[in-house]
Amino acid sequence: MLITTIVAQVSCAPAGDTSSSPPGPASPAAGASRVPPIETGLQLFRQGDLKGAEPYLAEALKSAPRDRRILELLGSIYARTDRPKQAEDSFRVALAVEPASVGARLGLAAVLVDTGRYDDAQVMLSDVRRSDPGNMTTRLKGALLDARLGRTAEAEAGARQVLARQPDSAEAHYVLGLALEQRAAFAEAAGEMRRVHALAPGHPGALSHLVTIETRLGRTAEAASWRRMQQEALARLHVENRVRDQRLKAVEAFNREDYKAALQEFLAIAREDPNDPQVYLHLGSTYMALGNLDEAKRALDRCLAIEPRNDRALAELGRLHALANRLDQAVDTLKKAIAVNPEFAEPHYYLAGVYMARGEPDRFQEEMKI
């Protein structure tokens, strides 16, 4: 049996739980994947790939417009990409669906703080405290509100309380940095903002405050360095704002199997943002859907040159090798994808297809257990 047929057969089975369902053509990031858009979006969101997650979550929302989980995730993405109106709308719809939702209330509270509606934010946080007194996210949002209102001691105490339990919380380090800056502890504040940058590279607030703090400390060279990073981060944000609609259109085109239209959109994004690994992953999947394996490989190689541990790109490259009947390379590449993310189902299923083609039923069965 041809390897292309085997990979196609394996990618359609087994039926059942979609959280571990095997691949089929649902998204460019999943190649020939039938994984529902919500599952792809969730995985990308958990990996911190917000621009990658958004098109899949937006697609999923079309078929489930009152799904609270999707609404909250999209609200979080909008809030973290400086779209407060869309974030607020998404969280309010989620609350209309489920008024007791803590996640929607906290998300909305954060938007209210960021847009200066402090009284409304306080009401929202108080509601959550009554229902969930020990919620650390509530404590952190309250500390941020304290910082915005100039309640420095309360903000510092709240941030430190969160950090005692969550030492790698970038937002808690940021709030602590704000409080320290407010009480003129500039050296300590700079240390906290550097910690934010280490945990969340490109954090716009941290970069902005580092420029200010280093300037006040008289460290001109350091301030200039942080200013360059701030300008680079803003430039990346501007590019992403320009291509966001194209990214949504491209994924929609791919999902309706209009691969030529998807290709044109992804190529346009690559011209605007030539260092975005996600677009080369999408290009690789699209070229494969069009049967152009050479261009697909070039695109996936480019993705992996930018982001060597991109599990989806490794899975797609492994699938490409299998389709080209390079079975040994397929096995090696798919094993790399699994090593990066053992819980990612697709490379296991692709690998099972390769083992079936090589007449190794025991290994086939082992991979199908995922």
Coordinates of C-alpha atoms in Angstrom, one line a residue:
M1 CA 0.0 0.0 0.0
L2 CA 1.3 3.5 -0.8
I3 CA 2.5 5.6 2.1
T4 CA 0.2 8.4 1.0
T5 CA -2.8 6.1 1.4
I6 CA -1.6 4.8 4.7
V7 CA -1.0 8.2 6.2
A8 CA -4.5 9.3 5.0
Q9 CA -6.1 6.2 6.6
V10 CA -4.3 6.6 9.9
S11 CA -5.1 10.3 10.0
C12 CA -8.8 9.4 9.9
A13 CA -8.9 7.1 12.9
P14 CA -9.7 6.4 15.6
A15 CA -13.0 8.1 16.3
G16 CA -13.8 9.4 19.7
D17 CA -12.4 12.0 22.0
T18 CA -11.5 15.0 20.0
S19 CA -8.8 16.0 22.5
S20 CA -6.6 13.2 21.1
S21 CA -8.2 12.9 17.7
P22 CA -5.8 12.3 14.9
P23 CA -5.0 14.6 12.0
G24 CA -7.0 15.4 8.9
P25 CA -7.4 18.9 6.8
A26 CA -8.8 21.3 9.4
S27 CA -6.1 23.9 9.6
P28 CA -2.8 24.8 8.0
A29 CA -1.0 24.4 11.3
A30 CA -2.3 20.9 11.5
G31 CA -1.6 20.0 7.9
A32 CA -4.1 17.4 6.7
S33 CA -5.8 17.4 10.0
R34 CA -9.4 16.9 11.1
V35 CA -8.7 18.2 14.6
P36 CA -11.5 20.7 15.3
P37 CA -10.4 24.3 15.2
I38 CA -11.1 24.7 18.9
E39 CA -8.5 22.0 19.8
T40 CA -5.9 23.6 17.6
G41 CA -6.7 27.0 19.0
L42 CA -6.5 25.8 22.6
Q43 CA -3.1 24.1 22.1
L44 CA -1.6 27.2 20.4
F45 CA -3.1 29.4 23.2
R46 CA -1.5 27.2 25.9
Q47 CA 1.8 27.5 24.1
G48 CA 1.6 31.3 24.2
D49 CA 1.1 31.6 20.4
L50 CA -1.7 34.1 20.5
K51 CA -1.6 35.2 16.8
G52 CA -1.5 31.5 15.8
A53 CA -4.5 30.7 18.1
E54 CA -6.8 33.5 17.2
P55 CA -7.8 32.4 13.7
Y56 CA -8.8 28.9 14.9
L57 CA -10.7 30.2 17.9
A58 CA -12.5 32.8 15.7
E59 CA -13.4 30.0 13.3
A60 CA -14.6 27.8 16.2
L61 CA -16.8 30.6 17.5
K62 CA -18.7 30.8 14.2
S63 CA -20.2 27.3 14.9
A64 CA -20.6 27.9 18.7
P65 CA -21.2 31.6 19.2
R66 CA -22.3 31.1 22.8
D67 CA -19.3 28.9 23.9
R68 CA -18.1 30.6 27.0
R69 CA -14.6 29.0 26.9
I70 CA -14.0 30.3 23.3
L71 CA -15.3 33.8 24.2
E72 CA -13.0 34.0 27.2
L73 CA -10.0 32.8 25.3
L74 CA -10.6 35.3 22.5
G75 CA -11.2 38.0 25.1
S76 CA -7.8 37.3 26.6
I77 CA -6.1 37.4 23.2
Y78 CA -7.8 40.8 22.4
A79 CA -6.8 42.2 25.8
R80 CA -3.2 41.1 25.4
T81 CA -2.9 42.5 21.9
D82 CA -4.2 46.0 22.8
R83 CA -7.8 45.6 21.5
P84 CA -9.7 46.6 24.7
K85 CA -13.1 47.2 23.0
Q86 CA -13.1 43.7 21.4
A87 CA -11.9 42.2 24.7
E88 CA -14.7 43.8 26.7
D89 CA -17.3 42.8 24.2
S90 CA -16.1 39.2 24.3
F91 CA -16.0 39.0 28.1
R92 CA -19.5 40.6 28.4
V93 CA -21.0 38.0 26.0
A94 CA -19.3 35.3 28.0
L95 CA -20.9 36.7 31.2
A96 CA -24.3 36.9 29.5
V97 CA -23.9 33.2 28.7
E98 CA -22.7 32.3 32.2
P99 CA -23.1 35.1 34.8
A100 CA -21.1 33.3 37.4
S101 CA -18.0 32.8 35.3
V102 CA -14.9 33.8 37.3
G103 CA -12.7 33.8 34.2
A104 CA -14.9 36.3 32.3
R105 CA -15.3 38.5 35.4
L106 CA -11.5 38.7 35.9
G107 CA -10.9 39.3 32.2
L108 CA -13.4 42.1 32.2
A109 CA -12.0 43.5 35.4
A110 CA -8.5 43.7 33.8
V111 CA -9.9 45.5 30.8
L112 CA -11.7 48.0 33.0
V113 CA -8.4 48.7 34.9
D114 CA -6.5 49.1 31.7
T115 CA -9.1 51.6 30.4
G116 CA -9.3 53.6 33.6
R117 CA -12.7 52.5 34.8
Y118 CA -11.4 51.8 38.3
D119 CA -14.8 51.9 40.2
D120 CA -16.3 49.3 37.8
A121 CA -13.2 47.2 38.1
Q122 CA -13.4 47.3 41.9
V123 CA -17.0 46.1 41.8
M124 CA -16.1 43.2 39.5
L125 CA -13.2 42.1 41.6
S126 CA -15.3 42.3 44.8
D127 CA -17.8 40.0 43.2
V128 CA -15.1 37.4 42.5
R129 CA -13.6 37.7 46.0
R130 CA -17.0 36.9 47.6
S131 CA -17.3 33.7 45.5
D132 CA -13.7 32.7 45.5
P133 CA -11.8 34.4 48.4
G134 CA -8.4 32.7 47.7
N135 CA -8.2 33.4 44.0
M136 CA -4.7 34.6 43.3
T137 CA -5.6 36.2 39.9
T138 CA -8.1 38.3 41.8
R139 CA -5.4 39.3 44.2
L140 CA -3.1 40.2 41.4
K141 CA -5.7 42.3 39.5
G142 CA -6.5 44.0 42.8
A143 CA -2.8 44.8 43.2
L144 CA -2.6 46.3 39.7
L145 CA -5.7 48.4 40.5
D146 CA -4.0 49.6 43.7
A147 CA -0.9 50.6 41.7
R148 CA -3.0 52.6 39.3
L149 CA -4.7 54.3 42.2
G150 CA -1.4 55.2 43.8
R151 CA -1.9 52.8 46.7
T152 CA 1.7 51.8 46.6
A153 CA 2.0 49.8 49.8
E154 CA -1.1 47.7 49.0
A155 CA 0.1 47.1 45.5
E156 CA 3.5 45.9 46.7
A157 CA 2.0 43.7 49.3
G158 CA -0.4 42.1 46.9
A159 CA 2.2 41.5 44.2
R160 CA 4.6 39.9 46.8
Q161 CA 1.8 37.7 48.0
V162 CA 1.2 36.4 44.5
L163 CA 4.9 35.9 43.8
A164 CA 5.2 33.8 47.0
R165 CA 3.0 31.3 45.3
Q166 CA 3.7 32.0 41.7
P167 CA 7.4 33.1 41.4
D168 CA 7.4 33.1 37.6
S169 CA 4.3 35.3 37.1
A170 CA 5.4 38.0 34.7
E171 CA 2.4 40.1 35.6
A172 CA 3.1 39.9 39.4
H173 CA 6.7 41.0 38.8
Y174 CA 5.4 43.9 36.6
V175 CA 3.0 45.1 39.4
L176 CA 5.8 44.8 41.9
G177 CA 8.0 46.8 39.6
L178 CA 5.3 49.5 39.3
A179 CA 5.0 49.8 43.1
L180 CA 8.7 49.9 43.6
E181 CA 9.0 52.6 41.0
Q182 CA 6.3 54.6 42.7
R183 CA 8.2 54.7 45.9
A184 CA 11.4 55.6 44.1
A185 CA 13.2 52.3 44.7
F186 CA 14.5 52.5 41.2
A187 CA 17.2 49.9 41.3
E188 CA 14.8 47.3 42.7
A189 CA 12.1 48.4 40.2
A190 CA 14.6 47.9 37.3
G191 CA 15.3 44.4 38.5
E192 CA 11.7 43.5 38.6
M193 CA 11.1 44.9 35.1
R194 CA 14.1 43.0 33.8
R195 CA 12.5 39.9 35.3
V196 CA 9.3 40.6 33.4
H197 CA 11.3 41.0 30.2
A198 CA 13.0 37.6 30.8
L199 CA 9.6 35.9 31.4
A200 CA 7.7 37.7 28.7
P201 CA 10.1 39.1 26.0
G202 CA 8.7 42.2 24.4
H203 CA 6.4 43.1 27.2
P204 CA 5.5 46.7 26.2
G205 CA 4.9 48.0 29.7
A206 CA 8.1 46.6 31.1
L207 CA 10.2 48.0 28.2
S208 CA 8.6 51.4 28.6
H209 CA 9.3 51.5 32.3
L210 CA 12.9 50.2 31.9
V211 CA 13.6 53.2 29.6
T212 CA 12.2 55.6 32.2
I213 CA 13.9 53.9 35.2
E214 CA 17.3 53.6 33.6
T215 CA 17.1 57.2 32.5
R216 CA 16.3 58.3 36.0
L217 CA 19.2 56.3 37.3
G218 CA 21.5 58.1 34.9
R219 CA 22.4 54.9 33.0
T220 CA 22.2 56.4 29.5
A221 CA 23.6 53.4 27.6
E222 CA 21.1 51.0 29.3
A223 CA 18.2 53.3 28.6
A224 CA 19.2 53.5 25.0
S225 CA 19.4 49.7 24.7
W226 CA 15.9 49.3 26.2
R227 CA 14.6 52.0 24.0
R228 CA 15.8 50.1 20.9
M229 CA 14.1 47.0 22.2
Q230 CA 10.9 48.9 22.8
Q231 CA 11.0 50.3 19.3
E232 CA 11.5 46.8 17.8
A233 CA 8.6 45.4 19.9
L234 CA 6.4 48.3 18.7
A235 CA 7.4 47.6 15.1
R236 CA 6.5 44.0 15.4
L237 CA 3.2 44.9 16.9
H238 CA 2.5 47.3 14.0
V239 CA 3.3 44.5 11.5
E240 CA 1.0 42.1 13.3
N241 CA -1.8 44.7 13.3
R242 CA -1.4 45.1 9.5
V243 CA -1.5 41.3 8.7
R244 CA -4.1 40.2 11.3
D245 CA -7.0 40.3 8.9
Q246 CA -5.0 38.5 6.2
R247 CA -4.1 35.8 8.7
L248 CA -7.8 35.3 9.5
K249 CA -8.7 35.2 5.8
A250 CA -5.9 32.8 5.0
V251 CA -7.0 30.3 7.6
E252 CA -10.6 30.6 6.5
A253 CA -9.6 29.9 2.9
F254 CA -7.5 26.9 4.0
N255 CA -10.3 25.5 6.0
R256 CA -12.7 25.7 3.1
E257 CA -10.0 24.0 1.0
D258 CA -9.4 27.0 -1.3
Y259 CA -5.7 26.4 -1.1
K260 CA -4.7 28.8 -3.9
A261 CA -6.5 31.7 -2.1
A262 CA -4.9 30.7 1.2
L263 CA -1.5 30.6 -0.5
Q264 CA -1.8 34.2 -1.7
E265 CA -2.7 35.4 1.7
F266 CA 0.1 33.6 3.5
L267 CA 2.6 34.8 0.9
A268 CA 1.5 38.4 1.5
I269 CA 2.0 37.9 5.3
A270 CA 5.5 36.5 4.7
R271 CA 6.4 39.6 2.7
E272 CA 5.2 41.8 5.5
D273 CA 6.7 39.7 8.3
P274 CA 9.6 37.6 6.9
N275 CA 10.7 36.5 10.4
D276 CA 7.3 35.0 11.5
P277 CA 7.8 31.3 11.9
Q278 CA 4.0 30.7 12.0
V279 CA 3.5 31.9 8.5
Y280 CA 6.1 29.6 7.1
L281 CA 4.5 26.7 8.9
H282 CA 1.2 27.7 7.3
L283 CA 2.9 28.0 3.9
G284 CA 4.4 24.5 4.3
S285 CA 0.9 23.0 5.0
T286 CA -0.6 24.9 2.1
Y287 CA 2.0 23.9 -0.4
M288 CA 1.6 20.3 0.7
A289 CA -2.2 20.6 0.2
L290 CA -1.4 21.8 -3.4
G291 CA 1.0 18.9 -4.0
N292 CA 4.1 21.1 -4.2
L293 CA 6.4 19.2 -1.7
D294 CA 9.6 21.0 -2.7
E295 CA 8.2 24.5 -1.8
A296 CA 6.6 23.0 1.3
K297 CA 9.9 21.7 2.5
R298 CA 11.6 25.1 1.8
A299 CA 8.9 26.8 3.9
L300 CA 9.1 24.3 6.8
D301 CA 12.9 24.5 6.8
R302 CA 12.6 28.3 7.0
C303 CA 10.1 28.0 10.0
L304 CA 12.5 25.6 11.8
A305 CA 15.5 27.9 11.1
I306 CA 13.6 30.6 13.0
E307 CA 12.1 28.3 15.7
P308 CA 13.9 25.0 15.8
R309 CA 11.6 23.5 18.5
N310 CA 8.3 24.2 16.7
D311 CA 6.5 20.9 17.2
R312 CA 3.9 21.5 14.5
A313 CA 6.6 22.3 11.9
L314 CA 8.5 19.2 12.8
A315 CA 5.3 17.1 12.6
E316 CA 4.5 18.6 9.2
L317 CA 8.1 18.0 8.0
G318 CA 7.8 14.4 9.1
R319 CA 4.5 14.1 7.2
L320 CA 6.2 15.6 4.1
H321 CA 9.0 13.1 4.3
A322 CA 6.4 10.3 4.6
L323 CA 4.5 11.5 1.6
A324 CA 7.7 11.7 -0.4
N325 CA 8.5 8.1 0.7
R326 CA 11.5 9.1 2.7
L327 CA 10.5 6.9 5.6
D328 CA 13.7 6.9 7.6
Q329 CA 13.7 10.7 7.6
A330 CA 10.0 10.8 8.4
V331 CA 10.6 8.6 11.5
D332 CA 13.5 10.7 12.7
T333 CA 11.7 14.0 12.2
L334 CA 8.4 12.8 13.8
K335 CA 10.4 11.5 16.8
K336 CA 11.8 15.0 17.2
A337 CA 8.3 16.5 17.2
I338 CA 7.3 14.0 19.9
A339 CA 10.3 14.7 22.0
V340 CA 9.4 18.4 21.9
N341 CA 5.8 17.8 22.9
P342 CA 4.9 14.2 23.8
E343 CA 1.2 15.0 24.3
F344 CA 0.8 16.4 20.7
A345 CA -1.2 13.7 19.0
E346 CA -0.6 14.3 15.3
P347 CA 3.1 13.2 15.1
H348 CA 2.2 10.0 16.9
Y349 CA -0.5 9.2 14.3
Y350 CA 1.8 10.1 11.4
L351 CA 4.5 7.9 12.8
A352 CA 2.0 5.1 13.2
G353 CA 1.3 5.4 9.5
V354 CA 5.0 5.2 8.6
Y355 CA 5.3 2.1 10.8
M356 CA 2.4 0.5 9.1
A357 CA 4.0 1.2 5.7
R358 CA 7.2 -0.4 7.0
G359 CA 5.4 -3.5 8.2
E360 CA 6.0 -2.9 11.9
P361 CA 2.6 -3.6 13.5
D362 CA 3.9 -3.6 17.1
R363 CA 5.3 -0.1 16.7
F364 CA 2.1 1.0 14.8
Q365 CA -0.1 -0.1 17.8
E366 CA 2.2 1.6 20.3
E367 CA 1.9 5.0 18.5
M368 CA -1.9 4.6 18.2
K369 CA -2.3 4.4 22.0
I370 CA -1.8 8.2 22.3

